[in-house]
XYZ file of C-alpha atoms in Angstrom:
732
model
C 0.000 0.000 0.000
C 2.527 2.571 -1.185
C 0.036 5.163 -2.454
C -2.571 6.767 -0.190
C -6.131 7.624 -1.176
C -9.047 9.333 0.573
C -12.623 8.067 0.633
C -15.598 10.123 1.871
C -18.900 8.404 2.557
C -21.688 7.293 4.874
C -21.862 3.945 6.659
C -24.547 1.824 5.029
C -24.117 -1.312 7.151
C -21.693 -2.951 9.566
C -20.646 -6.425 8.383
C -18.293 -7.188 11.264
C -17.252 -5.415 14.464
C -14.766 -6.544 17.127
C -15.647 -4.642 20.292
C -12.354 -5.579 21.989
C -9.999 -3.951 19.495
C -12.298 -1.814 17.339
C -11.635 -3.641 14.079
C -14.573 -3.327 11.673
C -15.744 -4.280 8.187
C -18.188 -1.729 6.796
C -20.249 -1.104 3.705
C -19.844 2.543 2.799
C -21.789 4.692 0.323
C -19.329 7.234 -1.063
C -20.245 10.794 -2.002
C -20.148 9.572 -5.602
C -22.883 7.033 -4.824
C -20.553 4.005 -5.031
C -20.979 1.147 -2.539
C -17.599 -0.033 -1.226
C -16.221 -2.276 1.524
C -13.965 -0.586 4.082
C -11.893 -2.333 6.764
C -9.819 -1.007 9.645
C -9.901 0.106 13.266
C -13.190 2.044 13.416
C -14.680 1.397 16.878
C -18.469 1.560 17.318
C -19.163 2.441 13.696
C -22.886 2.553 12.903
C -25.145 3.150 9.901
C -25.720 6.836 9.216
C -22.276 7.923 10.400
C -20.148 9.929 7.960
C -16.506 8.928 7.545
C -13.491 10.334 5.782
C -10.997 7.479 5.406
C -7.390 7.685 4.305
C -5.633 4.505 3.243
C -5.297 2.260 0.227
C -7.040 -0.301 -1.923
C -6.356 -4.003 -1.678
C -7.861 -7.009 -3.427
C -9.413 -9.857 -1.468
C -9.288 -13.246 -3.283
C -13.010 -13.892 -2.737
C -14.513 -10.453 -2.171
C -12.678 -8.215 -4.570
C -11.600 -4.684 -3.772
C -11.579 -3.430 -0.203
C -10.420 -0.108 1.202
C -8.048 -0.473 4.153
C -8.364 2.584 6.391
C -5.215 3.874 8.063
C -6.710 7.130 9.365
C -10.344 7.967 10.130
C -12.237 11.241 10.437
C -15.745 10.743 11.829
C -18.841 12.916 11.644
C -22.127 12.094 13.298
C -25.335 12.526 11.288
C -27.047 15.929 11.478
C -30.470 15.256 9.912
C -33.284 13.732 11.949
C -33.735 10.761 9.604
C -30.052 9.854 9.634
C -29.893 10.314 13.412
C -32.828 7.913 13.815
C -31.081 5.357 11.616
C -27.826 5.795 13.549
C -29.418 5.344 16.983
C -31.712 2.508 15.840
C -28.698 0.464 14.735
C -27.682 -0.272 18.324
C -24.664 2.031 18.076
C -25.458 3.450 21.504
C -25.685 1.039 24.422
C -29.179 1.101 25.944
C -30.835 2.634 22.888
C -32.903 0.405 20.607
C -35.259 1.327 17.753
C -38.180 2.241 20.055
C -36.076 4.488 22.318
C -34.359 6.017 19.283
C -37.765 6.889 17.804
C -38.891 8.588 21.032
C -35.654 10.581 21.250
C -35.840 11.820 17.656
C -39.571 12.533 17.938
C -38.846 14.814 20.901
C -35.564 16.477 19.895
C -35.363 16.046 16.111
C -32.085 17.159 14.499
C -30.848 18.356 17.946
C -30.982 14.848 19.460
C -27.246 14.227 19.506
C -26.568 17.738 20.776
C -28.928 17.065 23.683
C -27.210 13.760 24.444
C -23.860 15.517 24.656
C -24.717 18.848 26.309
C -27.968 18.447 28.312
C -28.517 14.726 28.810
C -30.771 15.332 31.824
C -33.513 16.369 29.361
C -33.732 12.754 28.164
C -35.522 11.729 31.356
C -38.438 14.020 30.466
C -39.462 11.506 27.815
C -42.055 9.021 28.970
C -40.553 5.587 29.595
C -36.976 6.826 30.151
C -36.046 6.889 33.830
C -33.378 9.166 35.278
C -31.083 6.128 35.694
C -31.527 5.042 32.091
C -30.937 8.619 30.944
C -27.622 8.626 32.803
C -26.611 5.309 31.216
C -27.441 6.569 27.713
C -25.543 9.804 28.319
C -22.504 7.902 29.646
C -22.489 5.664 26.564
C -22.659 8.684 24.275
C -19.851 10.439 26.156
C -17.758 7.292 25.756
C -18.246 7.329 22.001
C -17.610 11.060 21.825
C -14.319 10.583 23.646
C -13.406 7.714 21.323
C -14.100 9.858 18.253
C -11.878 12.643 19.624
C -9.164 10.108 20.314
C -9.344 8.600 16.828
C -9.191 12.076 15.311
C -6.028 12.819 17.300
C -4.370 9.542 16.305
C -5.306 10.050 12.645
C -3.880 13.558 12.647
C -0.453 12.197 13.551
C -0.630 8.951 11.558
C -0.519 6.896 14.743
C -1.942 3.348 14.727
C -5.676 3.514 15.335
C -5.398 0.328 17.377
C -3.939 2.489 20.177
C -7.372 4.016 20.736
C -8.853 1.124 22.712
C -5.828 0.830 25.013
C -5.598 4.547 25.655
C -9.281 4.782 26.394
C -9.184 1.826 28.786
C -6.397 3.480 30.759
C -7.446 7.154 30.642
C -11.152 7.106 29.783
C -12.618 10.473 28.742
C -9.297 12.129 29.541
C -7.349 10.071 26.970
C -6.924 12.841 24.387
C -6.024 15.405 27.040
C -3.472 13.003 28.550
C -1.748 12.382 25.208
C -1.835 16.040 24.196
C -0.300 17.065 27.501
C 2.388 14.373 27.366
C 2.798 12.561 24.027
C 5.767 10.664 25.516
C 3.422 8.385 27.443
C 2.992 6.550 24.108
C 6.590 5.301 24.390
C 5.473 3.069 27.265
C 5.817 -0.683 26.561
C 2.015 -0.915 26.746
C 1.685 1.178 23.556
C 5.051 0.516 21.925
C 5.253 3.617 19.719
C 8.802 4.344 18.578
C 10.437 7.215 20.446
C 11.363 9.080 17.262
C 7.695 9.228 16.194
C 6.496 10.440 19.588
C 9.354 12.929 19.807
C 8.399 14.434 16.454
C 4.791 14.809 17.606
C 5.791 16.435 20.893
C 8.166 18.918 19.240
C 5.619 19.758 16.547
C 3.150 20.621 19.316
C 5.595 23.144 20.714
C 7.272 21.174 23.487
C 10.666 22.584 24.413
C 13.499 20.328 23.211
C 15.215 20.756 26.574
C 12.154 20.104 28.719
C 12.583 17.713 31.609
C 9.632 15.660 30.401
C 11.353 15.004 27.062
C 14.721 14.192 28.623
C 13.215 11.834 31.196
C 11.151 10.073 28.524
C 14.315 9.546 26.466
C 16.150 8.014 29.451
C 13.266 5.639 30.183
C 13.050 4.729 26.506
C 16.733 3.762 26.397
C 16.338 1.517 29.450
C 13.175 -0.071 28.036
C 14.628 -0.503 24.548
C 17.682 -2.273 25.916
C 15.557 -4.881 27.659
C 15.185 -6.283 24.134
C 18.973 -6.642 24.027
C 18.861 -8.704 27.224
C 20.140 -5.962 29.551
C 18.635 -5.796 33.049
C 20.401 -2.487 33.722
C 22.712 -0.083 31.917
C 25.866 1.480 33.359
C 25.181 5.128 34.070
C 27.812 6.455 31.676
C 26.533 4.304 28.807
C 22.919 5.239 29.524
C 23.717 8.955 29.550
C 25.788 8.748 26.364
C 23.145 6.719 24.485
C 20.335 9.063 25.555
C 22.308 12.179 24.628
C 22.933 10.703 21.185
C 19.267 9.709 20.807
C 17.939 13.248 21.209
C 21.083 15.251 20.342
C 21.254 16.779 23.775
C 23.991 17.797 26.187
C 24.959 14.981 28.534
C 24.811 17.314 31.517
C 21.089 17.836 30.987
C 20.612 14.068 30.726
C 22.457 13.616 34.037
C 19.977 15.984 35.701
C 16.977 14.190 34.162
C 18.360 10.835 35.290
C 18.869 12.107 38.828
C 15.263 13.324 38.853
C 14.047 9.883 37.809
C 16.200 8.280 40.499
C 14.832 10.742 43.050
C 11.257 9.786 42.150
C 12.057 6.072 42.222
C 11.267 5.447 38.544
C 14.913 4.454 38.066
C 17.028 2.707 40.688
C 20.787 3.290 40.781
C 22.956 0.674 42.465
C 26.624 -0.219 42.333
C 27.239 -3.426 40.377
C 30.916 -4.220 40.585
C 32.798 -1.141 39.402
C 29.864 0.495 37.597
C 26.775 2.358 38.720
C 23.920 0.316 37.321
C 20.697 2.092 36.375
C 17.596 -0.122 36.491
C 13.957 0.371 35.657
C 12.341 -0.107 39.052
C 10.462 -3.288 38.141
C 13.681 -4.944 36.881
C 15.589 -3.929 40.002
C 12.812 -5.338 42.172
C 12.763 -8.562 40.124
C 16.521 -9.079 40.383
C 16.589 -8.366 44.128
C 13.617 -10.668 44.701
C 15.154 -13.564 42.746
C 18.431 -13.305 44.653
C 16.704 -13.109 48.048
C 14.317 -15.986 47.326
C 17.116 -18.218 46.046
C 19.139 -17.567 49.188
C 16.118 -18.505 51.312
C 15.638 -21.714 49.334
C 19.324 -22.610 49.641
C 19.040 -22.479 53.418
C 16.448 -25.277 53.319
C 17.831 -28.766 53.922
C 15.220 -31.426 53.173
C 14.989 -34.477 55.405
C 14.521 -37.407 52.997
C 13.519 -39.713 55.806
C 14.696 -42.674 53.736
C 18.064 -43.691 52.343
C 18.544 -41.947 48.994
C 21.146 -44.474 47.718
C 18.777 -47.347 48.508
C 15.919 -45.612 46.651
C 18.154 -44.957 43.639
C 19.191 -48.610 43.514
C 15.512 -49.567 43.524
C 14.779 -47.135 40.694
C 17.656 -48.529 38.630
C 16.277 -52.019 39.084
C 12.771 -50.938 38.090
C 13.974 -49.062 35.002
C 16.546 -51.707 34.054
C 19.443 -49.239 33.855
C 22.642 -48.355 35.666
C 23.278 -44.642 36.092
C 26.589 -43.194 35.026
C 28.553 -41.300 37.673
C 27.202 -37.864 36.713
C 23.632 -39.092 36.407
C 23.754 -40.756 39.824
C 25.219 -37.597 41.320
C 22.339 -35.541 39.828
C 19.643 -37.836 41.208
C 21.313 -37.998 44.649
C 21.731 -34.220 44.897
C 18.117 -33.673 43.872
C 17.109 -35.877 46.797
C 19.481 -34.337 49.303
C 19.206 -30.610 48.533
C 16.432 -28.122 47.975
C 17.843 -26.857 44.697
C 19.857 -28.229 41.778
C 21.192 -27.037 38.430
C 21.547 -29.825 35.874
C 23.443 -28.957 32.698
C 24.726 -30.798 29.665
C 24.779 -30.895 25.902
C 23.026 -33.384 23.615
C 23.693 -37.067 24.237
C 24.998 -36.577 27.779
C 22.058 -38.193 29.530
C 20.032 -35.236 30.819
C 16.754 -36.970 29.968
C 17.721 -40.152 31.833
C 18.737 -38.044 34.817
C 15.435 -36.143 34.805
C 13.481 -39.398 34.626
C 15.486 -40.644 37.617
C 14.802 -37.459 39.580
C 11.069 -37.709 38.844
C 11.065 -41.339 39.990
C 12.971 -40.419 43.166
C 10.527 -37.628 43.997
C 7.679 -40.099 43.449
C 9.349 -42.533 45.844
C 9.595 -39.743 48.410
C 5.897 -39.040 47.977
C 6.423 -35.558 46.559
C 3.843 -33.841 44.361
C 6.023 -32.879 41.371
C 5.369 -30.374 38.566
C 7.185 -30.534 35.209
C 7.521 -27.151 33.496
C 9.139 -25.577 30.431
C 9.131 -22.035 28.972
C 7.280 -22.796 25.707
C 4.460 -25.041 24.579
C 6.722 -27.062 22.323
C 9.392 -27.586 24.977
C 6.716 -28.559 27.519
C 5.223 -31.064 25.080
C 8.659 -32.585 24.452
C 9.403 -32.801 28.198
C 6.115 -34.613 28.719
C 6.896 -37.090 25.940
C 10.400 -37.786 27.278
C 9.275 -38.371 30.861
C 5.874 -39.936 30.232
C 4.327 -37.354 32.560
C 2.176 -34.290 32.051
C 4.240 -31.141 31.548
C 3.018 -27.597 31.040
C 4.355 -24.154 30.311
C 5.522 -21.983 33.183
C 3.043 -19.286 32.089
C 0.049 -21.599 32.141
C 1.035 -23.189 35.433
C 1.305 -19.772 37.085
C -2.080 -18.664 35.725
C -0.789 -15.791 33.658
C -3.200 -12.975 32.889
C -3.093 -9.566 31.263
C -4.519 -6.271 32.450
C -5.842 -4.059 29.653
C -5.936 -1.142 32.093
C -2.312 -1.289 33.226
C -0.804 -3.222 30.334
C 1.006 -5.488 32.776
C 1.297 -9.258 33.000
C -0.045 -10.765 36.198
C -0.071 -14.257 37.667
C -2.793 -15.840 39.776
C -0.183 -18.027 41.502
C 2.047 -15.972 43.784
C 3.092 -15.561 47.419
C -0.541 -15.294 48.530
C -1.713 -18.271 46.472
C 1.332 -20.510 45.879
C 1.505 -23.678 43.831
C 0.544 -26.878 45.651
C 3.677 -28.622 44.351
C 6.368 -29.936 46.668
C 8.920 -30.193 43.850
C 9.263 -28.355 40.524
C 11.460 -29.366 37.583
C 12.019 -26.718 34.884
C 13.523 -27.723 31.534
C 15.110 -25.408 28.916
C 16.188 -23.003 31.640
C 18.385 -21.019 29.242
C 15.140 -19.545 27.838
C 13.855 -18.276 31.194
C 14.283 -14.516 31.572
C 14.441 -12.537 34.801
C 10.750 -11.482 35.063
C 9.573 -15.055 34.480
C 12.064 -16.388 37.044
C 10.737 -13.900 39.550
C 7.144 -15.003 38.902
C 8.075 -18.671 39.251
C 9.938 -18.238 42.529
C 7.113 -16.123 43.953
C 4.730 -19.057 43.430
C 6.881 -21.660 45.245
C 5.857 -22.372 48.815
C 8.558 -22.704 51.514
C 10.306 -26.073 51.321
C 9.454 -26.676 47.667
C 12.381 -28.264 45.801
C 13.531 -26.757 42.511
C 15.501 -28.566 39.791
C 16.589 -26.432 36.824
C 17.707 -28.230 33.667
C 19.277 -26.791 30.535
C 22.121 -26.358 28.113
C 24.124 -23.218 28.965
C 25.736 -23.162 25.515
C 22.444 -22.456 23.773
C 21.333 -18.907 23.025
C 20.207 -16.956 26.102
C 16.636 -15.869 26.760
C 14.948 -13.396 24.453
C 13.889 -11.311 27.436
C 16.145 -9.456 29.903
C 18.679 -11.287 32.014
C 21.037 -14.215 31.723
C 19.457 -16.212 34.518
C 20.684 -19.758 33.892
C 24.258 -18.688 33.189
C 24.275 -16.327 36.190
C 23.083 -19.088 38.500
C 25.729 -21.519 37.247
C 28.593 -19.012 37.406
C 27.622 -17.786 40.864
C 28.666 -21.090 42.421
C 25.968 -20.567 45.032
C 23.726 -23.401 43.825
C 24.693 -27.087 43.507
C 25.536 -27.871 39.869
C 25.886 -31.191 38.084
C 27.411 -30.780 34.611
C 26.995 -33.867 32.430
C 29.883 -34.085 29.958
C 30.166 -37.748 28.987
C 28.711 -38.508 25.565
C 27.182 -41.963 25.704
C 28.157 -44.606 23.180
C 24.764 -44.638 21.475
C 24.816 -40.861 21.159
C 28.355 -40.982 19.731
C 26.926 -42.732 16.690
C 25.005 -39.550 15.831
C 26.920 -37.088 13.664
C 24.506 -34.388 14.817
C 25.659 -34.859 18.409
C 29.330 -35.239 17.516
C 29.259 -32.060 15.436
C 27.342 -30.158 18.098
C 30.050 -30.916 20.656
C 32.761 -30.047 18.127
C 31.116 -26.680 17.543
C 31.015 -26.114 21.281
C 34.789 -26.620 21.379
C 35.289 -24.099 18.604
C 35.853 -26.713 15.926
C 33.907 -26.582 12.647
C 31.536 -29.475 12.013
C 32.729 -32.208 9.676
C 31.312 -31.092 6.329
C 33.372 -33.164 3.919
C 31.820 -36.564 4.499
C 28.054 -36.814 4.656
C 27.389 -39.060 7.623
C 24.218 -40.808 8.663
C 22.125 -38.003 10.106
C 24.259 -34.950 9.180
C 24.646 -33.731 5.593
C 26.144 -30.630 4.003
C 25.315 -29.240 0.552
C 27.607 -26.432 -0.594
C 25.625 -23.576 -2.180
C 27.382 -20.212 -2.292
C 24.839 -18.478 -4.506
C 21.741 -17.283 -2.555
C 19.291 -18.226 -5.310
C 20.710 -21.736 -5.641
C 20.570 -22.054 -1.859
C 16.842 -21.205 -1.854
C 16.190 -23.636 -4.743
C 18.022 -26.413 -2.908
C 16.136 -25.806 0.354
C 12.810 -25.901 -1.491
C 13.792 -29.110 -3.290
C 14.768 -30.777 -0.023
C 11.465 -29.904 1.639
C 9.215 -30.596 -1.320
C 10.675 -33.851 -2.661
C 14.039 -35.129 -1.555
C 13.468 -35.607 2.180
C 9.843 -36.809 1.930
C 10.548 -39.185 -0.964
C 14.041 -40.462 -0.136
C 14.153 -40.184 3.669
C 10.473 -40.835 4.429
C 10.108 -37.598 6.409
C 6.771 -35.804 5.836
C 6.884 -32.125 4.892
C 5.175 -31.177 8.155
C 8.063 -32.674 10.170
C 10.763 -30.670 8.372
C 11.738 -27.263 9.738
C 13.899 -24.799 7.842
C 16.129 -22.672 10.093
C 18.160 -19.621 9.162
C 20.196 -17.130 11.229
C 18.613 -14.063 9.607
C 15.314 -12.735 8.284
C 16.951 -10.405 5.776
C 18.503 -10.785 2.361
C 17.847 -13.016 -0.665
C 18.282 -16.173 1.443
C 16.763 -15.042 4.764
C 13.549 -16.403 6.240
C 11.350 -13.856 4.446
C 12.453 -15.027 0.995
C 12.628 -18.666 2.049
C 9.044 -18.519 3.312
C 7.809 -17.040 0.028
C 9.491 -19.799 -1.948
C 8.442 -22.587 0.430
C 4.825 -21.450 0.574
C 4.649 -21.397 -3.230
C 6.113 -24.911 -3.391
C 4.467 -26.614 -0.409
C 1.070 -24.883 -0.264
C 0.365 -23.334 -3.668
C -2.884 -21.520 -4.505
C -5.839 -23.743 -5.326
C -9.545 -23.124 -6.023
C -10.551 -24.848 -2.781
C -8.103 -22.865 -0.595
C -9.343 -19.512 0.646
C -6.796 -16.757 1.267
C -6.418 -13.507 3.171
C -4.019 -10.850 1.892
C -2.415 -8.807 4.650
C 0.238 -6.343 3.572
C 2.854 -8.214 1.563
C 1.805 -11.602 2.912
C -0.844 -13.983 1.600
C -2.243 -16.187 4.369
C -3.663 -19.348 2.826
C -5.544 -22.289 4.275
C -2.970 -24.954 5.122
C -0.119 -22.496 5.800
C 2.256 -22.976 8.724
C 2.405 -19.741 10.737
C 4.134 -18.402 13.842
C 2.961 -15.885 16.434
C 5.666 -13.199 16.677
C 4.568 -11.307 19.804
C 2.900 -12.203 23.062
C -0.867 -11.710 22.941
C -2.547 -12.430 26.248
C -6.115 -11.871 25.003
C -6.497 -14.409 22.190
C -8.966 -17.068 23.309
C -8.392 -20.738 22.467
C -10.158 -24.024 22.963
C -9.002 -27.633 22.763
C -10.959 -30.558 21.357
C -11.664 -31.798 24.905
C -13.369 -28.513 25.771
C -10.448 -27.068 27.718
C -10.330 -23.318 27.124
C -7.893 -20.546 27.898
C -6.315 -17.351 26.632
C -2.906 -16.354 25.318
C -0.868 -17.165 22.230
C 2.806 -16.362 22.669
C 5.858 -15.325 20.735
C 7.210 -18.408 18.949
C 4.030 -20.501 19.001
C 3.608 -22.322 15.670
C 0.243 -23.265 14.196
C -1.567 -24.110 10.979
C -4.283 -22.107 9.244
C -7.320 -24.373 9.107
C -9.910 -22.016 7.661
C -10.360 -18.536 6.224
C -14.051 -17.708 6.532
C -15.929 -16.584 3.395
C -15.868 -12.922 4.457
C -12.088 -13.103 4.710
C -12.153 -11.353 8.093
C -11.816 -14.399 10.370
C -8.924 -16.866 10.242
C -9.037 -20.106 12.252
C -5.630 -21.381 13.384
C -4.676 -24.407 15.482
C -1.608 -24.067 17.731
C -0.597 -27.437 19.207
C -4.225 -28.516 19.597
C -5.469 -25.062 20.676
C -8.041 -23.757 18.214
C -8.179 -19.972 17.888
C -9.952 -17.453 15.683
C -8.010 -14.377 14.536
C -9.688 -11.241 13.287
C -7.933 -9.755 10.277
C -6.212 -7.027 12.309
C -4.392 -9.683 14.360
C -2.660 -11.024 11.258
C 0.061 -8.408 11.791
C 1.163 -10.585 14.746
C 1.739 -13.602 12.481
C 4.601 -14.636 10.245
C 5.062 -17.582 7.930
C 6.799 -20.481 9.676
C 8.018 -22.752 6.883
C 11.354 -21.093 7.688
C 12.111 -19.458 11.057
C 15.153 -17.817 12.569
C 17.339 -19.832 14.930
C 16.388 -17.479 17.764
C 12.700 -18.277 17.227
C 13.462 -22.025 17.288
C 14.811 -21.963 20.855
C 13.234 -24.626 23.023
C 11.914 -26.592 20.037
C 13.065 -29.893 18.601
C 12.253 -31.103 15.088
C 12.518 -34.500 13.468
C 14.447 -32.943 10.562
C 16.127 -29.539 10.222
C 17.277 -27.891 7.004
C 19.740 -25.184 8.011
C 20.424 -22.379 5.526
C 23.704 -20.567 6.235
C 25.594 -17.826 4.414
C 27.429 -14.759 5.662
C 25.150 -12.204 7.322
C 25.205 -9.656 10.160
C 28.274 -10.126 12.418
C 26.102 -10.451 15.533
C 24.545 -13.595 14.015
C 27.780 -15.174 12.792
C 28.564 -16.651 16.191
C 28.991 -20.074 17.735
C 25.876 -19.917 19.887
C 23.611 -19.488 16.852
C 25.193 -22.432 14.997
C 25.166 -24.680 18.081
C 21.529 -23.888 18.851
C 20.536 -24.573 15.233
C 22.288 -27.945 15.069
C 20.862 -29.117 18.396
C 17.291 -28.483 17.206
C 17.491 -31.592 14.956
C 16.454 -34.933 16.408
C 16.937 -37.373 13.505
C 18.358 -35.457 10.544
C 20.173 -32.215 9.828
C 20.947 -30.940 6.340
C 23.074 -27.792 6.233
C 22.889 -25.858 2.966
C 25.102 -22.903 2.172
C 28.612 -21.525 2.415
C 31.106 -23.761 4.233
C 33.316 -20.777 5.077
C 30.389 -19.125 6.885
C 29.782 -22.254 8.944
C 33.464 -22.478 9.901
C 33.515 -18.797 10.833
C 30.507 -19.254 13.122
C 32.063 -22.245 14.869
C 35.280 -20.337 15.543
C 33.588 -17.127 16.698
C 32.731 -17.377 20.396
C 32.019 -13.667 20.738
C 29.062 -13.240 23.057
C 27.186 -10.027 23.505
C 27.575 -8.974 27.090
C 24.359 -8.686 29.055
C 24.273 -6.285 31.969
C 22.885 -8.273 34.872
C 23.582 -8.080 38.590
C 22.091 -11.426 39.628
C 25.387 -13.356 39.772
C 27.034 -10.676 41.890
C 24.032 -10.490 44.238
C 24.275 -14.231 44.825
C 28.037 -14.054 45.326
C 27.758 -11.202 47.809
C 24.716 -12.852 49.497
């Protein structure tokens, strides 16, 4: 939608309206008498309302041309007949056709003016009580405020979807709040880029050196860097980055920072030789995690029975003999309140976890198995033969539309009933989630944390698993022995070679690890498509749905964006029986594999057994089952959870035939096709290659430039994450 157009018309009918986010599909009669379909965020639209829409035309596969509105200017009807039609449509809560008729009969063309300015006059109409008059007036004021808010957002080309969130938080004062302080839109809850908000504020006459602007810039830098994994920033780096962001003198930034510290919005604390500056909630989370861990470490469980004797019994039952490291892990889990279990592929982590579960059962402990993502939880359940669930679901995660904050129903006041908790894929757990988990553990609950420290760290802030290991404060069992059966796997051998800084063996294709040299991006894409479409399904017996393409980068002629276009065309081509929905540059088609790319706590889902819940999260992969005939509803199934997306939510989806290595964390696939060429230096590192290789369970085919693969294996450069958790535990 490169070119913008304007459309002026009157709402004829409302085809679809989502009251939660304001998304609507309307039939509009233009001033030229043409009947068109318009879509976009137009809350509470009703027949008779006049709209001026700015946006662009797009073509729906089934329904032809539609106008996608990016900005909206709204005008209520002014003639009695149009007002009657508007009110009779149900646009105003509490007003149906009969009440609408009475209102228009009494006040005529002035009806809406009365509703806004002298609503008490409504109660003079027979059949309308004073209470009902107040309810009608409140509903009209709500819509008036929403129209003002939409007009403001349209004026500055801000996403109209912000309207519902702003109104939920500020009500009738939403426009005034944003006009007074546009920088509130930088908040994580709204997510508007600082540069956009800054331009709005300066255009409205705000002084470039105002304290409000400087403080907003400081908070933005701290918030933005959470995405880089930083829990805090050193004061000098924070000041320098903020000064560069808004081209301001560092002295003024120092003053703004001190003001924020004085108000408690930012917490300054010495971390080693630097003064760390934290957003308050991150400082509180880090301090809480350290304090709770120290409390848990002071607990010494009384097993009541001989642990060695129980382990011998478990070995007999399972028909195995634990290796030294495995036995040590099971024993420590029984003797201490907390344990860190680490190890790469093939080192026996799964056997150890099964042993720990069996030991806890023998001790009569109620044990919970948890993992950070749905896929990792499903895999943990399959490996142990026990139910496992995500940390979020177990803690009863919720979302407040008013505050924009995540909340958990399980906490200090209502802890989990479990007496022991085992968490897998701990490298993916960030600081806020760790805080939430620890808050829900009752005193005396055991905690076993399992993971591979050489995988990529969590997407969110912190380096929790690594910090805990390096602190030395918590018992650690590191499994290093590669078992004979695992040694037969070239995937596992190459993964451990990569971890040692050695390139994988690419010369000789071996069993479950193959390399195809393709140094031209277009040939690489062709080869990947051929592998997924024919070669692996036909020659290796692996269905297309069990093959996952991984790539370090989204960008470029061989990144995931281009790979997804090519794979979709090859694996799920257009067909008369497949309905589609065009959204921007992407065509979503029935049968497509898609991934959620941001946390959405409001999306409702239901399983076949009737279990229902809410929340689809960043990294969840699903399949499009149906695009409804109107093209405005898309049904997707994520690991058995059936959801319905309105068209506006499609911006939160991406194709998932190919995904980045970062997005694949915590997942395991039967077969992985890894596309690798030279890309951004931050991605050409050992951790990315190691994580990619260890995602494959039965087969890995690497396609690309051998020199790039060797460079990644040799490059152990890790981006430093500013975190104080390790030091807090050390200084305990």
